[in-house]
C-alpha cells in the first residue's frame, strides 16, 4: 500500500519552513504500519506534483486559505480512483464540506484515530468521519525529518498544544482545547537532535505561559547544550513576570534568536473587542524592549481592518514599528470558520468570497464606517505592508537586532522580510488587476 501525504500550496508560494504535518503524519503512519510506502508533497514547492502521483490513499491537510486548492487536488485524485482523507484545521471546522470532496475526514487531532483510518482503508471499510481525541502528548513520534526534500530550510518542533485564552479570532482553542498539554522535555530534546538543519522553529502557539514559567525554564535548560538555534512564538505577559529575566536568559542560552509575538491589534479598544485577555493591560512596549535587552530579537504580527479598527490604526502600526525597532507583519482580519469571530461577524461577511480569499489580504466583511470600504481597507493594507517592508526600514531593523544573535538573527531578520517584500509587490499588482472581479463578487 502506498500513501501520499499532501499539503496544498500556500497562498503566497514557497516558504523556507517545511509544512510540519507532512513529516509528522509520515512518522505516525510508520508507527502504525511500517509496511506502508509514503510519499510527501509540499504543494508550495512542487505545485504540479500531485498530478502524476501514484498511490492508493492520499491524506490532504487543509487550512482555510488552502482549502479550495486542497479540494481541487482531491477531485483530480479521486477522478483517477485514489481515495482521499482530509484533515487539518479547516477540515475539522467544516467536516461536511470537506467530505463532499473526500472519502473520509479526520476531525481534530490525528493521533488517536490515524491507525484506525489506515486499518479501515486496508479492509475497505473507510468511515466518513473520524473524531480525534485530545490525548496527552506523551507518545508522539519524532517526525521523519529530512524525508521531505524541496530545499526547505526550517523544520518545526512542537513542545505543547492548547491555550486557555479566548481570543475571538483564534482557531487554537477550538482545535487543540483549553488545557495546555506539554510534551515530555526529553522528547523535545530528542526531536531537536533529529533535525538535520542548524536552525529550527518551535511551532507552539506560545513558548512561555505566565502560569508555567518554571516549565519554560526547565525546557530551555535542557536545550542549552544543543548547537542549534531557533525561533518561536511567545506572549509578552511572562516577559515582565518576576522570574521573566531568568527565563529570558535561559531562553537565549538555549539558542532562541527571535520571538514572534501576536500583537494582534494596535489599539487596546480592539484588543478588548477580541477578548484578548492575556494581552490587555500588559505594558507591551516595555515587554518588547525587555526581550531585546536580553539579546532576543522580536517580530510582531498584527491584524488590521476589524470592525473596530480605523484607518488611524494602519498609520499607528508604522509608528510602533519605528519606535520599537522591530519588524511588524500585518494581515487583514480573517474570520476563520469555527472561531467566535466568524460567528460574531456572520451577518457582515461577504458570502460570495470563497475560502481562497481567506489569506489575510482581502477585506471579508462589511465595516460599520462607510468610509472604510473593503477596497480602501485592502489598498491601505498593501501600502502599510510595503511601508513596513521598505528597504531603509528593513535595514534599520536589522541594525537593531541584538548582537547576541549575530549572525543568525540578522540573517533571519532579512530572510523574514526581503522575500516577503518581493511577494507583496507582486500580490499588490495582482490585487489591482483583479479588483473589478472581487468587487463584483461582493456586490452579488
Ligand atoms: S491568540 Fe494566542 S493567546 Fe489568544 S487564544 Fe490564540 S493562542 Fe491563545
Short mmCIF file of C-alpha atoms and ligand atoms in Angstrom, two decimals:
data_model
loop_
_atom_site.label_atom_id
_atom_site.label_comp_id
_atom_site.label_asym_id
_atom_site.label_seq_id
_atom_site.Cartn_x
_atom_site.Cartn_y
_atom_site.Cartn_z
CA UNK A 1 0.00 0.00 0.00
CA UNK A 2 1.21 3.50 -0.82
CA UNK A 3 0.12 6.66 0.99
CA UNK A 4 0.69 10.16 -0.33
CA UNK A 5 0.54 12.99 2.21
CA UNK A 6 -0.18 16.36 0.63
CA UNK A 7 -0.03 19.91 1.94
CA UNK A 8 -1.60 22.14 -0.76
CA UNK A 9 0.20 25.29 -1.90
CA UNK A 10 0.11 28.24 0.48
CA UNK A 11 -1.37 31.44 -0.99
CA UNK A 12 1.94 33.25 -1.37
CA UNK A 13 4.04 30.39 -2.69
CA UNK A 14 7.14 28.63 -1.38
CA UNK A 15 8.26 29.23 2.20
CA UNK A 16 11.51 28.18 3.88
CA UNK A 17 9.55 26.30 6.57
CA UNK A 18 8.72 22.66 5.82
CA UNK A 19 4.97 22.08 6.42
CA UNK A 20 5.20 20.17 9.71
CA UNK A 21 2.22 17.89 9.14
CA UNK A 22 3.97 16.08 6.28
CA UNK A 23 6.90 14.56 8.16
CA UNK A 24 4.84 14.17 11.34
CA UNK A 25 1.98 12.25 9.72
CA UNK A 26 4.62 10.17 7.97
CA UNK A 27 6.01 9.27 11.41
CA UNK A 28 2.54 8.42 12.75
CA UNK A 29 1.99 6.22 9.70
CA UNK A 30 5.33 4.47 10.18
CA UNK A 31 4.43 3.90 13.85
CA UNK A 32 1.04 2.42 12.91
CA UNK A 33 2.14 0.30 9.95
CA UNK A 34 5.81 0.23 8.91
CA UNK A 35 4.97 -1.60 5.67
CA UNK A 36 3.22 1.41 4.11
CA UNK A 37 5.17 3.22 1.41
CA UNK A 38 4.98 7.00 1.91
CA UNK A 39 5.37 9.96 -0.44
CA UNK A 40 5.24 13.59 0.73
CA UNK A 41 4.13 16.54 -1.38
CA UNK A 42 4.63 20.13 -0.29
CA UNK A 43 2.38 21.96 -2.75
CA UNK A 44 4.18 25.27 -2.34
CA UNK A 45 7.43 23.69 -3.52
CA UNK A 46 6.02 21.36 -6.19
CA UNK A 47 2.50 22.56 -7.09
CA UNK A 48 2.10 20.14 -10.00
CA UNK A 49 3.46 17.01 -8.30
CA UNK A 50 0.04 15.65 -7.31
CA UNK A 51 -0.89 15.31 -10.99
CA UNK A 52 1.50 12.44 -11.55
CA UNK A 53 1.33 10.84 -8.13
CA UNK A 54 0.58 7.11 -8.00
CA UNK A 55 -0.81 5.95 -4.66
CA UNK A 56 -3.69 4.07 -3.06
CA UNK A 57 -4.63 6.67 -0.47
CA UNK A 58 -4.00 10.41 -0.26
CA UNK A 59 -4.11 12.35 3.01
CA UNK A 60 -4.62 16.07 2.41
CA UNK A 61 -4.21 18.51 5.28
CA UNK A 62 -6.03 21.80 4.74
CA UNK A 63 -6.03 25.23 6.31
CA UNK A 64 -8.75 27.68 5.34
CA UNK A 65 -6.71 29.52 2.66
CA UNK A 66 -5.58 26.21 1.16
CA UNK A 67 -8.99 24.52 1.29
CA UNK A 68 -10.03 25.28 -2.28
CA UNK A 69 -6.76 24.09 -3.79
CA UNK A 70 -6.94 21.03 -1.49
CA UNK A 71 -10.43 20.28 -2.80
CA UNK A 72 -9.26 20.67 -6.41
CA UNK A 73 -6.38 18.28 -5.79
CA UNK A 74 -8.76 15.80 -4.15
CA UNK A 75 -11.24 15.98 -7.04
CA UNK A 76 -8.49 15.24 -9.53
CA UNK A 77 -7.07 12.34 -7.49
CA UNK A 78 -10.49 10.79 -6.95
CA UNK A 79 -11.18 11.02 -10.68
CA UNK A 80 -8.16 8.71 -11.02
CA UNK A 81 -9.58 6.27 -8.45
CA UNK A 82 -7.42 7.38 -5.49
CA UNK A 83 -9.19 7.58 -2.14
CA UNK A 84 -8.79 10.83 -0.20
CA UNK A 85 -8.79 11.54 3.54
CA UNK A 86 -8.92 15.15 4.70
CA UNK A 87 -7.57 16.50 7.98
CA UNK A 88 -6.30 19.76 9.43
CA UNK A 89 -7.88 22.82 10.99
CA UNK A 90 -10.21 23.68 8.12
CA UNK A 91 -11.46 20.14 7.62
CA UNK A 92 -12.09 19.95 11.37
CA UNK A 93 -14.08 23.18 11.34
CA UNK A 94 -16.00 22.28 8.15
CA UNK A 95 -16.12 18.45 8.04
CA UNK A 96 -19.32 18.14 5.99
CA UNK A 97 -17.93 20.49 3.36
CA UNK A 98 -14.62 18.59 3.22
CA UNK A 99 -16.48 15.29 2.90
CA UNK A 100 -18.06 16.46 -0.37
CA UNK A 101 -14.54 16.33 -1.87
CA UNK A 102 -13.13 13.36 0.04
CA UNK A 103 -13.86 9.82 1.14
CA UNK A 104 -13.18 10.46 4.82
CA UNK A 105 -12.47 13.35 7.17
CA UNK A 106 -10.39 13.30 10.35
CA UNK A 107 -11.85 15.86 12.76
CA UNK A 108 -9.39 17.20 15.33
CA UNK A 109 -6.03 15.72 16.30
CA UNK A 110 -4.98 12.67 14.30
CA UNK A 111 -3.02 10.58 16.83
CA UNK A 112 -5.94 8.67 18.35
CA UNK A 113 -7.62 7.69 15.09
CA UNK A 114 -4.98 7.59 12.34
CA UNK A 115 -4.12 3.88 12.88
CA UNK A 116 -7.83 3.08 12.55
CA UNK A 117 -8.11 5.10 9.32
CA UNK A 118 -5.26 3.08 7.81
CA UNK A 119 -6.70 -0.21 9.03
CA UNK A 120 -10.18 0.62 7.69
CA UNK A 121 -8.75 1.66 4.35
CA UNK A 122 -6.91 -1.65 4.01
CA UNK A 123 -10.10 -3.51 4.94
CA UNK A 124 -12.23 -1.49 2.50
CA UNK A 125 -14.33 -0.12 5.35
CA UNK A 126 -13.27 3.52 5.40
CA UNK A 127 -15.72 5.55 7.50
CA UNK A 128 -16.90 9.03 6.53
CA UNK A 129 -15.75 10.74 9.72
CA UNK A 130 -13.15 10.02 12.39
CA UNK A 131 -13.09 12.14 15.52
CA UNK A 132 -9.65 12.53 17.10
CA UNK A 133 -9.31 12.82 20.87
CA UNK A 134 -7.09 15.30 22.64
CA UNK A 135 -4.61 12.83 24.11
CA UNK A 136 -1.76 13.59 26.48
CA UNK A 137 1.35 14.30 24.39
CA UNK A 138 3.47 11.55 25.89
CA UNK A 139 3.91 9.24 22.94
CA UNK A 140 4.48 11.45 19.93
CA UNK A 141 6.95 10.03 17.43
CA UNK A 142 9.78 12.15 16.09
CA UNK A 143 8.73 13.48 12.68
CA UNK A 144 10.61 11.84 9.81
CA UNK A 145 12.78 14.94 9.49
CA UNK A 146 14.61 15.05 6.20
CA UNK A 147 12.10 12.88 4.34
CA UNK A 148 10.73 15.97 2.60
CA UNK A 149 13.30 17.36 0.19
CA UNK A 150 12.46 20.62 -1.69
CA UNK A 151 15.20 22.67 0.00
CA UNK A 152 13.09 23.76 2.98
CA UNK A 153 15.44 25.41 5.48
CA UNK A 154 13.49 25.15 8.72
CA UNK A 155 11.71 22.33 10.44
CA UNK A 156 9.23 22.65 13.26
CA UNK A 157 9.29 21.11 16.73
CA UNK A 158 6.24 21.25 18.97
CA UNK A 159 6.51 21.23 22.74
CA UNK A 160 2.86 21.79 23.72
CA UNK A 161 -0.71 22.16 22.47
CA UNK A 162 -3.74 24.11 23.65
CA UNK A 163 -4.46 27.57 25.03
CA UNK A 164 -6.66 28.71 27.94
CA UNK A 165 -7.40 32.14 26.44
CA UNK A 166 -10.41 33.12 24.37
CA UNK A 167 -9.19 35.48 21.63
CA UNK A 168 -12.19 35.55 19.35
CA UNK A 169 -10.22 35.37 16.08
CA UNK A 170 -8.12 32.35 17.04
CA UNK A 171 -8.52 28.70 15.97
CA UNK A 172 -6.13 27.25 18.55
CA UNK A 173 -8.62 26.69 21.36
CA UNK A 174 -11.41 25.29 19.13
CA UNK A 175 -8.89 22.85 17.62
CA UNK A 176 -6.50 21.97 20.47
CA UNK A 177 -8.64 22.74 23.52
CA UNK A 178 -8.33 24.97 26.58
CA UNK A 179 -5.90 22.83 28.55
CA UNK A 180 -2.20 23.32 27.86
CA UNK A 181 -0.74 19.87 27.26
CA UNK A 182 3.05 19.66 27.42
CA UNK A 183 5.30 17.10 25.82
CA UNK A 184 7.95 15.46 27.99
CA UNK A 185 11.05 17.65 27.77
CA UNK A 186 13.27 14.68 26.84
CA UNK A 187 11.05 14.03 23.78
CA UNK A 188 11.51 17.63 22.65
CA UNK A 189 15.29 17.39 23.08
CA UNK A 190 15.26 14.12 21.10
CA UNK A 191 13.33 15.77 18.24
CA UNK A 192 15.62 18.80 18.14
CA UNK A 193 18.62 16.48 17.87
CA UNK A 194 16.96 14.71 14.91
CA UNK A 195 16.55 17.89 12.84
CA UNK A 196 19.15 17.92 10.06
CA UNK A 197 19.44 21.72 9.78
CA UNK A 198 21.25 24.11 12.12
CA UNK A 199 18.15 26.23 12.73
CA UNK A 200 14.60 25.25 13.57
CA UNK A 201 11.34 26.70 14.77
CA UNK A 202 9.27 25.90 17.85
CA UNK A 203 5.76 25.89 16.45
CA UNK A 204 3.75 26.14 19.69
CA UNK A 205 1.27 28.98 19.93
CA UNK A 206 3.28 30.17 22.94
CA UNK A 207 6.68 29.06 24.16
CA UNK A 208 6.15 30.50 27.64
CA UNK A 209 2.97 30.85 29.65
CA UNK A 210 2.51 33.12 32.68
CA UNK A 211 1.41 30.18 34.81
CA UNK A 212 4.20 27.90 33.53
CA UNK A 213 7.44 29.88 33.56
CA UNK A 214 9.12 27.15 35.65
CA UNK A 215 8.41 24.61 32.91
CA UNK A 216 9.73 27.02 30.26
CA UNK A 217 12.99 27.45 32.21
CA UNK A 218 13.34 23.65 32.51
CA UNK A 219 12.84 23.28 28.76
CA UNK A 220 15.40 25.98 27.95
CA UNK A 221 17.88 24.48 30.39
CA UNK A 222 17.51 21.08 28.71
CA UNK A 223 18.06 22.61 25.26
CA UNK A 224 21.09 24.58 26.36
CA UNK A 225 23.63 22.03 25.12
CA UNK A 226 22.21 21.96 21.59
CA UNK A 227 24.32 23.70 18.93
CA UNK A 228 21.13 24.59 17.04
CA UNK A 229 19.43 27.98 17.04
CA UNK A 230 15.70 28.55 16.84
CA UNK A 231 12.81 30.99 16.74
CA UNK A 232 9.46 30.65 18.47
CA UNK A 233 6.11 32.28 19.13
CA UNK A 234 5.84 33.90 22.55
CA UNK A 235 3.49 36.10 24.54
CA UNK A 236 4.54 39.29 26.29
CA UNK A 237 2.97 38.89 29.75
CA UNK A 238 5.51 36.35 31.11
CA UNK A 239 8.42 38.53 29.94
CA UNK A 240 7.53 41.08 32.64
CA UNK A 241 6.87 38.49 35.38
CA UNK A 242 9.25 38.48 38.41
CA UNK A 243 11.11 35.44 37.01
CA UNK A 244 10.98 36.86 33.45
CA UNK A 245 14.62 37.90 33.34
CA UNK A 246 15.86 34.47 34.44
CA UNK A 247 13.56 32.86 31.88
CA UNK A 248 14.81 35.09 29.05
CA UNK A 249 18.45 34.46 29.90
CA UNK A 250 17.77 30.71 29.86
CA UNK A 251 15.89 31.09 26.55
CA UNK A 252 18.77 32.95 24.90
CA UNK A 253 21.29 30.40 26.18
CA UNK A 254 19.12 27.60 24.74
CA UNK A 255 19.52 29.11 21.26
CA UNK A 256 16.40 31.30 20.98
CA UNK A 257 17.24 34.01 18.44
CA UNK A 258 13.95 35.62 17.71
CA UNK A 259 10.47 35.57 19.14
CA UNK A 260 7.33 36.18 17.10
CA UNK A 261 4.69 37.96 19.09
CA UNK A 262 0.99 38.19 18.36
CA UNK A 263 0.50 41.95 18.80
CA UNK A 264 -2.92 41.32 17.28
CA UNK A 265 -4.38 44.82 17.48
CA UNK A 266 -2.87 48.27 17.56
CA UNK A 267 -5.43 49.73 19.98
CA UNK A 268 -6.47 48.46 23.42
CA UNK A 269 -10.03 49.05 22.25
CA UNK A 270 -9.67 46.42 19.50
CA UNK A 271 -7.82 44.05 21.87
CA UNK A 272 -10.83 44.26 24.17
CA UNK A 273 -13.22 43.61 21.30
CA UNK A 274 -11.17 40.46 20.53
CA UNK A 275 -11.34 39.48 24.23
CA UNK A 276 -7.57 39.05 24.08
CA UNK A 277 -7.39 38.98 27.88
CA UNK A 278 -3.82 37.71 28.05
CA UNK A 279 -2.68 40.90 26.32
CA UNK A 280 -4.99 43.58 27.71
CA UNK A 281 -3.28 45.78 30.29
CA UNK A 282 0.21 44.36 29.58
CA UNK A 283 2.83 47.07 29.00
CA UNK A 284 3.57 45.61 25.60
CA UNK A 285 6.20 48.11 24.51
CA UNK A 286 8.19 47.61 27.73
CA UNK A 287 7.99 43.85 27.22
CA UNK A 288 9.40 44.15 23.68
CA UNK A 289 12.28 46.31 24.95
CA UNK A 290 12.92 43.79 27.72
CA UNK A 291 13.18 40.98 25.19
CA UNK A 292 15.67 42.94 23.11
CA UNK A 293 17.65 43.90 26.23
CA UNK A 294 18.04 40.16 26.82
CA UNK A 295 19.50 39.63 23.36
CA UNK A 296 16.36 38.23 21.71
CA UNK A 297 15.01 39.80 18.53
CA UNK A 298 11.27 40.43 18.16
CA UNK A 299 8.84 40.38 15.22
CA UNK A 300 5.27 41.48 15.74
CA UNK A 301 2.21 40.12 13.97
CA UNK A 302 -0.93 42.17 13.97
CA UNK A 303 -4.28 42.44 12.25
CA UNK A 304 -5.86 45.45 10.60
CA UNK A 305 -9.34 46.27 9.42
CA UNK A 306 -11.50 44.73 12.13
CA UNK A 307 -14.95 46.26 12.59
CA UNK A 308 -13.48 48.27 15.50
CA UNK A 309 -10.31 49.43 13.68
CA UNK A 310 -9.93 52.78 11.95
CA UNK A 311 -7.52 53.93 9.24
CA UNK A 312 -5.60 55.61 12.03
CA UNK A 313 -4.59 52.13 13.25
CA UNK A 314 -2.92 51.47 9.88
CA UNK A 315 -0.72 54.55 10.41
CA UNK A 316 -0.06 53.95 14.10
CA UNK A 317 1.32 50.50 13.32
CA UNK A 318 4.19 52.08 11.38
CA UNK A 319 4.94 54.38 14.31
CA UNK A 320 5.02 51.40 16.69
CA UNK A 321 7.48 49.55 14.43
CA UNK A 322 9.79 52.56 14.22
CA UNK A 323 9.58 53.33 17.93
CA UNK A 324 10.44 49.76 18.92
CA UNK A 325 12.90 49.00 16.12
CA UNK A 326 11.22 45.70 15.26
CA UNK A 327 9.74 44.21 12.13
CA UNK A 328 5.97 44.15 12.03
CA UNK A 329 3.85 41.90 9.83
CA UNK A 330 0.22 42.89 9.27
CA UNK A 331 -2.65 40.95 7.81
CA UNK A 332 -6.26 41.92 7.30
CA UNK A 333 -8.61 40.29 9.80
CA UNK A 334 -9.80 36.82 8.79
CA UNK A 335 -12.91 35.39 10.48
CA UNK A 336 -11.80 31.76 10.22
CA UNK A 337 -14.59 29.18 10.35
CA UNK A 338 -15.05 27.65 13.77
CA UNK A 339 -13.93 30.79 15.62
CA UNK A 340 -16.03 33.05 17.80
CA UNK A 341 -15.21 35.93 15.45
CA UNK A 342 -16.73 34.12 12.48
CA UNK A 343 -19.99 33.83 14.43
CA UNK A 344 -19.87 37.46 15.59
CA UNK A 345 -19.18 38.72 12.06
CA UNK A 346 -21.57 36.29 10.37
CA UNK A 347 -24.17 38.94 9.37
CA UNK A 348 -21.46 41.12 7.79
CA UNK A 349 -19.40 38.54 5.90
CA UNK A 350 -19.31 38.75 2.08
CA UNK A 351 -20.64 35.27 1.37
CA UNK A 352 -19.52 35.13 -2.25
CA UNK A 353 -15.85 35.41 -1.40
CA UNK A 354 -14.66 31.80 -1.19
CA UNK A 355 -12.02 30.35 1.14
CA UNK A 356 -9.28 31.25 -1.32
CA UNK A 357 -9.81 34.86 -0.25
CA UNK A 358 -9.18 34.00 3.43
CA UNK A 359 -5.47 34.66 3.18
CA UNK A 360 -5.14 37.90 5.14
CA UNK A 361 -5.07 40.27 2.19
CA UNK A 362 -8.81 40.67 1.50
CA UNK A 363 -11.50 42.59 3.38
CA UNK A 364 -14.00 39.83 4.04
CA UNK A 365 -16.79 41.67 5.84
CA UNK A 366 -18.65 44.94 5.92
CA UNK A 367 -17.34 47.71 8.18
CA UNK A 368 -19.67 49.98 10.20
CA UNK A 369 -17.81 53.08 8.95
CA UNK A 370 -18.94 53.66 5.33
CA UNK A 371 -15.58 55.35 4.65
CA UNK A 372 -13.80 52.04 5.41
CA UNK A 373 -14.83 50.42 2.14
CA UNK A 374 -13.39 46.96 1.51
CA UNK A 375 -11.24 48.19 -1.34
CA UNK A 376 -9.79 51.04 0.70
CA UNK A 377 -9.02 48.65 3.55
CA UNK A 378 -7.20 46.38 1.12
CA UNK A 379 -5.32 49.23 -0.51
CA UNK A 380 -4.29 50.67 2.87
CA UNK A 381 -3.20 47.20 3.93
CA UNK A 382 -0.83 46.85 0.97
CA UNK A 383 0.51 50.38 1.37
CA UNK A 384 1.05 49.84 5.08
CA UNK A 385 2.73 46.47 4.50
CA UNK A 386 5.05 47.87 1.84
CA UNK A 387 5.95 50.73 4.16
CA UNK A 388 6.79 48.23 6.89
CA UNK A 389 8.95 46.37 4.39
CA UNK A 390 10.61 49.38 2.77
CA UNK A 391 14.32 48.78 2.24
CA UNK A 392 15.52 51.52 4.64
CA UNK A 393 13.20 50.19 7.34
CA UNK A 394 14.29 46.56 6.82
CA UNK A 395 17.94 47.62 7.08
CA UNK A 396 17.25 49.83 10.10
CA UNK A 397 15.52 46.93 11.86
CA UNK A 398 18.40 44.64 11.04
CA UNK A 399 20.85 47.10 12.63
CA UNK A 400 18.74 46.93 15.79
CA UNK A 401 18.74 43.13 16.03
CA UNK A 402 20.56 42.24 19.28
CA UNK A 403 24.23 41.37 18.72
CA UNK A 404 23.83 38.31 20.97
CA UNK A 405 22.19 36.60 17.99
CA UNK A 406 24.81 37.58 15.39
CA UNK A 407 24.92 36.46 12.60
CA UNK A 408 21.95 34.06 12.60
CA UNK A 409 19.37 36.51 13.95
CA UNK A 410 20.46 39.15 11.46
CA UNK A 411 20.17 36.74 8.55
CA UNK A 412 16.77 35.65 9.84
CA UNK A 413 15.62 39.25 10.03
CA UNK A 414 16.48 39.75 6.37
CA UNK A 415 15.06 36.36 5.33
CA UNK A 416 11.74 37.10 7.02
CA UNK A 417 11.37 40.44 5.27
CA UNK A 418 13.09 40.70 1.89
CA UNK A 419 11.41 37.73 0.13
CA UNK A 420 8.07 38.81 1.63
CA UNK A 421 8.58 42.30 0.24
CA UNK A 422 9.06 40.89 -3.24
CA UNK A 423 5.95 38.68 -2.89
CA UNK A 424 3.84 41.57 -1.58
CA UNK A 425 4.75 43.77 -4.53
CA UNK A 426 3.59 41.05 -6.92
CA UNK A 427 0.41 40.46 -4.87
CA UNK A 428 -0.37 44.19 -4.87
CA UNK A 429 -0.19 44.30 -8.67
CA UNK A 430 -2.40 41.21 -8.89
CA UNK A 431 -4.85 42.81 -6.49
CA UNK A 432 -5.08 45.91 -8.70
CA UNK A 433 -5.66 43.75 -11.77
CA UNK A 434 -8.39 41.67 -10.07
CA UNK A 435 -10.25 44.25 -8.06
CA UNK A 436 -13.13 44.55 -10.55
CA UNK A 437 -13.95 40.86 -10.30
CA UNK A 438 -13.68 40.87 -6.49
CA UNK A 439 -15.92 43.94 -6.36
CA UNK A 440 -18.50 42.09 -8.46
CA UNK A 441 -18.47 39.16 -6.04
CA UNK A 442 -19.02 41.49 -3.08
CA UNK A 443 -21.95 43.17 -4.79
CA UNK A 444 -23.79 39.93 -5.52
S1 LIG B 1 -4.20 34.23 20.02
FE1 LIG B 1 -2.74 33.19 21.36
S2 LIG B 1 -3.48 33.67 23.44
FE2 LIG B 1 -5.17 34.12 22.06
S3 LIG B 1 -6.40 32.22 22.03
FE3 LIG B 1 -4.94 32.12 20.31
S4 LIG B 1 -3.17 31.00 21.07
FE4 LIG B 1 -4.37 31.70 22.83
#
